[in-house]
Short mmCIF file of C-alpha atoms in Angstrom, two decimals:
data_model
loop_
_atom_site.label_atom_id
_atom_site.label_comp_id
_atom_site.label_asym_id
_atom_site.label_seq_id
_atom_site.Cartn_x
_atom_site.Cartn_y
_atom_site.Cartn_z
CA LEU W 1 0.26 0.00 -0.08
CA THR W 2 2.38 2.61 0.67
CA LEU W 3 4.63 1.63 -2.60
CA GLY W 4 1.64 2.30 -4.27
CA ILE W 5 1.13 5.14 -2.83
CA GLY W 6 4.16 6.42 -3.11
CA PHE W 7 4.97 5.45 -6.57
CA ALA W 8 1.84 7.30 -7.29
CA ILE W 9 2.76 10.92 -5.61
CA ALA W 10 6.24 10.46 -7.45
CA GLU W 11 3.92 9.99 -10.68
CA PHE W 12 2.27 12.83 -9.50
CA ALA W 13 4.94 14.84 -9.00
CA ARG W 14 7.15 14.17 -12.32
CA SER W 15 4.39 15.37 -13.91
CA LEU W 16 4.13 18.73 -12.15
CA VAL W 17 7.38 19.61 -12.97
CA PHE W 18 6.21 19.47 -16.36
CA GLY W 19 3.36 21.68 -16.66
CA GLY W 20 1.35 18.67 -15.21
CA TYR W 21 1.87 17.13 -18.75
CA SER W 22 1.54 13.35 -17.58
CA TRP W 23 3.93 11.32 -20.69
CA GLY W 24 4.62 7.96 -19.00
CA THR W 25 2.30 7.54 -16.13
CA PHE W 26 2.30 4.22 -15.47
CA GLY W 27 -1.68 4.18 -14.83
CA TYR W 28 -2.54 4.44 -18.64
CA LEU W 29 -1.80 0.99 -19.07
CA MET W 30 -4.89 0.35 -17.92
CA VAL W 31 -6.93 1.43 -20.36
CA GLU W 32 -6.88 -1.19 -21.89
CA THR W 33 -7.81 -3.55 -18.91
CA GLN W 34 -11.84 -4.22 -19.09
CA TYR W 35 -13.03 -4.14 -15.00
CA VAL W 36 -9.71 -2.56 -14.04
CA LYS W 37 -10.01 0.54 -16.12
CA HIS W 38 -13.27 2.04 -14.58
CA LEU W 39 -11.32 2.35 -10.81
CA GLY W 40 -9.88 5.85 -13.22
CA GLY W 41 -13.21 7.37 -12.87
CA ILE W 42 -13.29 7.63 -9.31
CA VAL W 43 -9.44 8.16 -8.38
CA GLY W 44 -8.10 9.26 -12.14
CA VAL W 45 -4.80 8.17 -13.85
CA TYR W 46 -2.70 8.28 -10.48
CA GLY W 47 -4.97 6.02 -9.27
CA LEU W 48 -4.79 3.19 -11.01
CA THR W 49 -1.12 3.96 -10.63
CA ALA W 50 -1.63 3.21 -6.83
CA PHE W 51 -4.06 0.37 -7.39
CA VAL W 52 -1.43 -1.52 -9.97
CA VAL W 53 1.83 -1.31 -8.00
CA MET W 54 0.39 -1.79 -5.08
CA TRP W 55 -1.30 -4.86 -6.07
CA SER W 56 2.16 -5.65 -8.17
CA ALA W 57 3.88 -5.37 -5.09
CA TRP W 58 1.82 -7.82 -3.05
CA PHE W 59 2.14 -10.25 -5.15
CA GLY W 60 6.01 -9.84 -5.12
CA GLN W 61 5.69 -10.46 -1.12
CA ILE W 62 3.54 -13.25 -1.40
CA ALA W 63 6.93 -14.95 -3.82
CA VAL W 64 9.73 -13.81 -1.31
CA ARG W 65 7.51 -15.65 1.66
CA MET W 66 6.93 -18.65 -0.35
CA LYS W 67 10.79 -18.25 -1.47
CA SER W 68 12.18 -18.02 2.27
CA GLY W 69 9.58 -20.65 3.34
CA SER W 70 10.02 -24.47 3.97
CA GLY W 71 8.17 -27.98 2.80
CA SER W 72 5.75 -28.14 -0.04
CA LEU W 73 4.39 -25.38 -2.17
CA VAL W 74 1.19 -25.81 -1.21
CA HIS W 75 2.09 -25.72 2.39
CA ARG W 76 4.55 -22.35 1.44
CA LEU W 77 1.29 -20.90 -0.35
CA ARG W 78 -1.17 -21.39 2.99
CA ASN W 79 1.35 -20.12 5.42
CA ALA W 80 2.38 -16.66 2.75
CA LEU W 81 -1.31 -16.08 2.47
CA LEU W 82 -3.43 -17.31 5.60
CA ALA W 83 -0.46 -17.62 8.50
CA LYS W 84 -1.56 -15.69 11.31
CA LYS W 85 0.16 -12.06 10.42
CA GLU W 86 -0.98 -12.62 6.49
CA PHE W 87 -4.75 -13.70 7.11
CA TYR W 88 -5.83 -10.12 7.76
CA GLU W 89 -3.40 -8.95 5.14
CA THR W 90 -4.89 -11.12 2.86
CA VAL W 91 -8.62 -10.52 3.25
CA TYR W 92 -8.13 -7.05 2.66
CA TYR W 93 -6.54 -7.06 -0.54
CA PHE W 94 -9.24 -9.72 -1.35
CA VAL W 95 -12.08 -7.59 -0.73
CA PHE W 96 -10.84 -4.83 -2.15
CA PHE W 97 -9.59 -6.10 -5.51
CA ALA W 98 -13.40 -8.08 -5.59
CA THR W 99 -15.18 -4.79 -5.08
CA VAL W 100 -12.97 -3.16 -8.17
CA LEU W 101 -13.77 -6.07 -10.35
CA LEU W 102 -17.39 -5.95 -9.51
CA TYR W 103 -17.88 -2.10 -9.76
CA GLY W 104 -16.39 -2.63 -13.10
CA ALA W 105 -18.85 -5.51 -13.87
CA TYR W 106 -21.55 -3.19 -13.30
CA ARG W 107 -20.13 -0.33 -15.03
CA GLU W 108 -19.42 -2.74 -18.17
CA SER W 109 -23.42 -4.16 -17.86
CA ARG W 110 -24.63 -0.50 -18.60
CA THR W 111 -24.56 0.99 -21.66
CA PRO W 112 -23.36 4.47 -21.70
CA ASP W 113 -26.30 7.05 -22.00
CA LEU W 114 -25.93 10.43 -21.31
CA GLY W 115 -28.79 12.40 -23.29
CA LEU W 116 -26.76 13.93 -25.76
CA ASN W 117 -28.80 11.82 -28.84
CA LEU W 118 -25.89 13.86 -31.36
CA ARG W 119 -24.82 13.31 -34.76
CA VAL W 120 -21.17 14.26 -35.05
CA ALA W 121 -18.62 14.32 -37.76
CA ILE W 122 -15.19 14.54 -37.16
CA ILE W 123 -13.07 15.82 -40.09
CA ALA W 124 -9.42 14.27 -40.14
CA SER W 125 -6.74 16.09 -42.17
CA GLN W 126 -3.41 14.84 -43.55
CA ILE W 127 -2.64 18.96 -44.58
CA ARG W 128 0.53 20.16 -42.40
CA THR W 129 -0.71 23.68 -40.53
CA ASP W 130 2.56 25.43 -42.92
CA GLU W 131 0.37 23.70 -45.77
CA SER W 132 -2.78 25.81 -45.05
CA ILE W 133 -1.89 29.46 -45.53
CA HIS W 134 -3.42 29.36 -49.12
CA GLU W 135 -6.48 29.42 -50.24
CA GLY W 136 -6.56 26.02 -52.39
CA SER W 137 -6.18 24.59 -48.25
CA TYR W 138 -9.50 26.60 -47.41
CA ARG W 139 -11.22 24.86 -50.41
CA VAL W 140 -10.17 21.35 -49.40
CA TYR W 141 -11.40 21.87 -45.74
CA ARG W 142 -14.60 23.11 -47.27
CA GLY W 143 -15.34 20.37 -49.39
CA LEU W 144 -14.61 18.54 -46.35
CA LEU W 145 -17.66 20.66 -44.53
CA ARG W 146 -19.69 19.56 -47.09
CA GLU W 147 -19.28 16.35 -47.08
CA ALA W 148 -19.49 15.61 -43.47
CA LEU W 149 -23.12 18.38 -43.95
CA GLN W 150 -23.96 15.46 -46.32
CA SER W 151 -24.44 13.37 -43.14
CA ASN W 152 -27.08 15.86 -41.42
CA PRO W 153 -24.60 16.32 -38.64
CA ASP W 154 -25.71 17.94 -35.32
CA LEU W 155 -21.76 19.41 -34.44
CA ILE W 156 -19.25 19.44 -36.96
CA LEU W 157 -15.10 19.63 -35.24
CA THR W 158 -12.63 20.09 -37.20
CA PRO W 159 -8.38 20.00 -36.50
CA GLU W 160 -6.72 22.52 -34.31
CA ASN W 161 -6.42 25.59 -36.50
CA VAL W 162 -6.89 24.70 -39.69
CA PHE W 163 -7.66 27.97 -41.19
CA PRO W 164 -4.66 29.72 -39.53
CA TYR W 165 -5.25 33.55 -41.50
CA PHE W 166 -8.59 33.65 -39.42
CA ILE W 167 -7.95 34.95 -36.44
CA LEU W 168 -11.67 36.15 -34.67
CA ASP W 169 -11.86 39.26 -32.81
CA GLU W 170 -13.74 38.63 -29.67
CA LYS W 171 -14.83 42.14 -29.59
CA THR W 172 -16.13 42.41 -32.83
CA MET W 173 -17.23 38.66 -34.24
CA ALA W 174 -15.13 39.83 -37.23
CA LEU W 175 -12.06 38.89 -38.51
CA ALA W 176 -9.19 40.83 -36.89
CA TYR W 177 -7.18 43.33 -39.02
CA ARG W 178 -3.19 42.21 -40.41
CA PRO W 179 -2.76 38.52 -38.20
CA PRO W 180 0.25 36.82 -38.12
CA VAL W 181 -0.62 34.96 -41.26
CA TYR W 182 -1.92 37.19 -43.70
CA LEU W 183 -3.81 36.52 -46.47
CA GLU W 184 -5.22 38.87 -48.88
CA ASN W 185 -8.43 37.23 -49.47
CA ALA W 186 -9.13 36.06 -45.77
CA ASN W 187 -12.44 38.13 -45.41
CA GLU W 188 -14.06 36.84 -48.51
CA LEU W 189 -13.51 33.05 -47.59
CA TYR W 190 -14.33 34.06 -44.28
CA GLN W 191 -17.67 35.81 -45.22
CA ASP W 192 -18.10 32.48 -47.75
CA PHE W 193 -17.60 30.02 -44.89
CA LEU W 194 -20.19 31.88 -42.22
CA VAL W 195 -22.64 31.77 -45.91
CA LEU W 196 -22.24 28.34 -46.04
CA THR W 197 -23.49 27.51 -41.63
CA GLN W 198 -26.38 29.84 -43.00
CA GLY W 199 -27.38 26.91 -45.01
CA VAL W 200 -27.38 24.95 -42.33
CA PRO W 201 -29.11 26.48 -39.58
CA GLU W 202 -29.63 23.24 -37.32
CA THR W 203 -25.96 21.53 -37.46
CA THR W 204 -23.09 23.99 -35.43
CA PHE W 205 -19.82 23.99 -36.84
CA ALA W 206 -16.51 23.87 -34.10
CA VAL W 207 -14.08 25.25 -35.64
CA ALA W 208 -10.58 25.51 -33.98
CA MET W 209 -8.53 28.82 -34.12
CA HIS W 210 -7.62 31.46 -33.35
CA THR W 211 -9.45 35.06 -31.61
CA GLN W 212 -8.09 37.92 -30.08
CA VAL W 213 -8.93 39.84 -26.82
CA GLY W 214 -7.98 42.53 -26.86
CA LYS W 215 -4.09 42.42 -27.04
CA LYS W 216 -4.33 38.92 -25.86
CA TYR W 217 -4.41 36.32 -28.36
CA PHE W 218 -5.96 32.63 -27.63
CA ASN W 219 -6.22 29.66 -29.05
CA SER W 220 -9.65 28.02 -29.03
CA ILE W 221 -12.47 26.45 -30.58
CA VAL W 222 -15.00 28.78 -31.75
CA LEU W 223 -19.13 27.36 -32.08
CA TYR W 224 -20.61 28.78 -34.99
CA GLN W 225 -24.28 28.52 -35.73
CA ASN W 226 -26.40 29.55 -38.61
CA GLY W 227 -23.08 32.53 -40.06
CA ALA W 228 -23.12 33.66 -36.03
CA VAL W 229 -20.49 32.71 -32.92
CA LYS W 230 -22.98 31.12 -30.06
CA SER W 231 -20.05 29.75 -27.67
CA ILE W 232 -15.56 30.33 -27.23
CA TYR W 233 -13.50 28.04 -25.67
CA HIS W 234 -10.14 28.99 -24.59
CA LYS W 235 -7.46 26.80 -24.30
CA ARG W 236 -6.28 26.74 -20.74
CA LYS W 237 -2.52 25.09 -20.68
CA PRO W 238 -0.62 26.43 -23.88
CA VAL W 239 2.60 25.32 -24.75
CA PRO W 240 5.43 26.53 -22.76
CA PHE W 241 8.13 27.82 -24.60
CA THR W 242 5.58 27.08 -28.16
CA GLU W 243 2.90 28.97 -27.41
CA TYR W 244 4.39 31.19 -24.55
CA VAL W 245 7.49 31.80 -22.51
CA PRO W 246 7.86 31.10 -19.28
CA PHE W 247 9.29 33.04 -16.57
CA GLY W 248 9.19 36.07 -18.21
CA LEU W 249 12.30 35.15 -20.18
CA ASN W 250 13.33 37.42 -23.13
CA MET W 251 12.62 34.57 -26.33
CA HIS W 252 10.74 35.33 -29.54
CA LEU W 253 7.98 32.91 -30.82
CA PHE W 254 5.92 33.58 -33.95
CA GLN W 255 2.91 33.99 -31.62
CA GLN W 256 2.14 33.86 -28.28
CA PHE W 257 -1.50 32.67 -26.43
CA ALA W 258 -2.75 33.60 -23.55
CA GLN W 259 -4.22 31.64 -20.58
CA GLY W 260 -7.84 30.64 -20.45
CA GLU W 261 -10.11 30.48 -17.40
CA GLU W 262 -9.69 27.64 -16.08
CA ILE W 263 -14.21 27.15 -15.82
CA GLN W 264 -15.18 28.56 -18.86
CA ASP W 265 -19.31 28.70 -19.95
CA PHE W 266 -18.47 26.79 -23.23
CA ARG W 267 -22.00 24.56 -24.42
CA LEU W 268 -23.98 23.76 -27.44
CA GLY W 269 -27.96 24.82 -26.40
CA ASP W 270 -28.12 23.84 -23.24
CA ILE W 271 -25.34 21.04 -23.25
CA ALA W 272 -22.38 21.94 -21.36
CA LEU W 273 -19.19 20.70 -23.22
CA GLY W 274 -15.83 20.09 -22.23
CA GLY W 275 -12.41 21.36 -24.34
CA TYR W 276 -9.27 19.93 -24.37
CA ILE W 277 -6.97 21.33 -27.58
CA CYS W 278 -3.90 19.07 -28.78
CA SER W 279 -1.69 19.44 -25.78
CA GLU W 280 -4.42 19.64 -23.12
CA ILE W 281 -5.51 15.99 -23.65
CA ASP W 282 -1.72 15.54 -21.56
CA VAL W 283 -2.67 17.89 -18.81
CA THR W 284 -3.98 15.59 -15.11
CA PRO W 285 -5.75 16.92 -13.30
CA LEU W 286 -7.39 19.44 -16.20
CA SER W 287 -11.05 19.19 -14.81
CA VAL W 288 -13.77 19.70 -17.65
CA HIS W 289 -16.46 20.33 -14.38
CA GLY W 290 -19.00 18.11 -15.37
CA ALA W 291 -19.19 18.57 -19.02
CA LYS W 292 -20.58 15.15 -20.84
CA LEU W 293 -19.15 15.86 -24.03
CA ILE W 294 -15.36 16.98 -24.71
CA LEU W 295 -14.48 18.64 -28.29
CA SER W 296 -10.70 18.33 -28.50
CA PRO W 297 -9.42 19.33 -31.75
CA SER W 298 -5.50 17.90 -32.18
CA ASN W 299 -2.66 18.80 -34.26
CA ASP W 300 -0.27 15.89 -34.07
CA SER W 301 1.31 16.44 -37.75
CA ALA W 302 3.70 19.19 -35.80
CA LEU W 303 5.16 16.31 -33.97
CA VAL W 304 8.46 14.31 -35.27
CA SER W 305 6.98 10.49 -33.84
CA ASP W 306 4.75 8.04 -35.28
CA THR W 307 4.24 6.80 -31.70
CA ILE W 308 2.58 9.79 -30.02
CA SER W 309 -0.48 9.70 -31.60
CA PRO W 310 -1.30 6.44 -30.80
CA LEU W 311 -0.62 7.57 -27.04
CA HIS W 312 -2.35 10.49 -27.48
CA HIS W 313 -5.23 8.25 -28.37
CA GLN W 314 -4.66 6.24 -25.54
CA VAL W 315 -4.19 9.31 -23.13
CA ALA W 316 -7.59 10.55 -24.54
CA ARG W 317 -9.47 6.98 -23.82
CA MET W 318 -8.47 7.34 -20.27
CA ARG W 319 -9.48 10.90 -20.11
CA ALA W 320 -13.06 10.20 -21.47
CA ILE W 321 -12.84 7.84 -18.37
CA GLU W 322 -11.69 10.13 -15.46
CA ALA W 323 -15.17 13.10 -17.04
CA GLY W 324 -17.09 9.88 -17.31
CA ALA W 325 -18.40 11.72 -20.89
CA TYR W 326 -17.50 11.32 -25.01
CA MET W 327 -14.42 12.85 -26.27
CA ILE W 328 -14.30 13.52 -29.53
CA ARG W 329 -10.77 14.10 -31.39
CA ALA W 330 -10.38 15.72 -34.52
CA SER W 331 -6.68 15.63 -35.65
CA LYS W 332 -4.40 16.48 -38.61
CA GLY W 333 -1.68 14.17 -38.92
CA GLY W 334 -3.15 11.88 -35.94
CA ILE W 335 -5.87 9.95 -35.03
CA SER W 336 -9.73 11.21 -35.04
CA GLY W 337 -11.96 9.56 -33.43
CA VAL W 338 -15.02 9.63 -30.84
CA ILE W 339 -14.66 7.65 -27.69
CA ASP W 340 -17.16 7.24 -25.26
CA PRO W 341 -17.13 7.13 -21.23
CA TYR W 342 -15.72 3.76 -20.88
CA GLY W 343 -12.71 4.34 -22.62
CA ARG W 344 -13.62 3.00 -25.72
CA THR W 345 -13.57 3.38 -29.27
CA LEU W 346 -16.58 3.63 -31.20
CA GLY W 347 -15.35 5.03 -34.55
CA SER W 348 -11.82 6.42 -35.36
CA MET W 349 -9.14 7.43 -38.98
CA ARG W 350 -6.36 7.57 -39.05
CA ASP W 351 -3.26 8.95 -41.35
CA THR W 352 -5.83 10.13 -43.59
CA THR W 353 -7.79 12.90 -44.73
CA GLY W 354 -11.22 11.96 -44.77
CA VAL W 355 -14.62 12.56 -42.35
CA LEU W 356 -16.12 10.42 -39.98
CA VAL W 357 -19.73 10.52 -38.42
CA VAL W 358 -20.73 8.49 -35.48
CA ASP W 359 -24.67 8.72 -33.24
CA ILE W 360 -23.87 9.37 -29.88
CA GLN W 361 -26.24 8.51 -26.58
#
């Protein structure tokens, strides 16, 4: 028990050193287990770490006792588990593990139904951000949006920053003047996008783009419906040395982003939403404050290793278990998909440009 808790605390402390990024945390391995993974919905990924290390340490302790004992194998096993000093310890571990299994079995027997009843369309892309600064890229994404609309979705989610030349001024709800990524006909394309949303007023477009409030820039998710902005989420954990410079260091970045508020009024009609933009999926604990639907646009094309995309997907599955919420991921160059509150992938696309449509309850 002490070893498990100590190991989990060490994992948590290591994550905090890197700004809360929990890469490599041992508990993520449990996302594949059928019953034990549900413990993550109560104690999170660090609690799962403590559980697995504690359980493994106990088995190791039993092996040590058996090796140091005498007599037959059955006799040594009985003494290791049921001797006077070890009896209550064995009962404790048996009851604890049985409780975890029964809770997991109970969860698995029930179909997740959060009353959402939504059809969602996720756009996956292989277009890198540095290839997205031209009108041709806009036309590709517009075609994908129109393809998604053929399924009459309630919500469409794009990957992170698919329109780098669109920076929304949240005061005027128009494009900011002379954004860092300049495209001469950006306003014309933006009006074309608004007209597209007006043609399907029942569909909400969740576009991951940059926004501006005064002199502050945010990495955001903007919800459009019928040509109007309905809600905005600001990324809460920008990446240090990439999206902002920590500690007041004098370093030049192409564009620096401010930090969004911890609690934000981000919603789709009456449905409270959570947001994890790209690397935020790796940050724990980062609460979605009871939201049952999480939007997670990402840009894995910026990463140099193909092994990170599956890791991000695995981490996203754990975040869905922790929150008890559906997770919708739209990625450039990574894995896009829909994950249910039990961490199960309902549909996914990888290394392709296309549209995925999934109905969620």
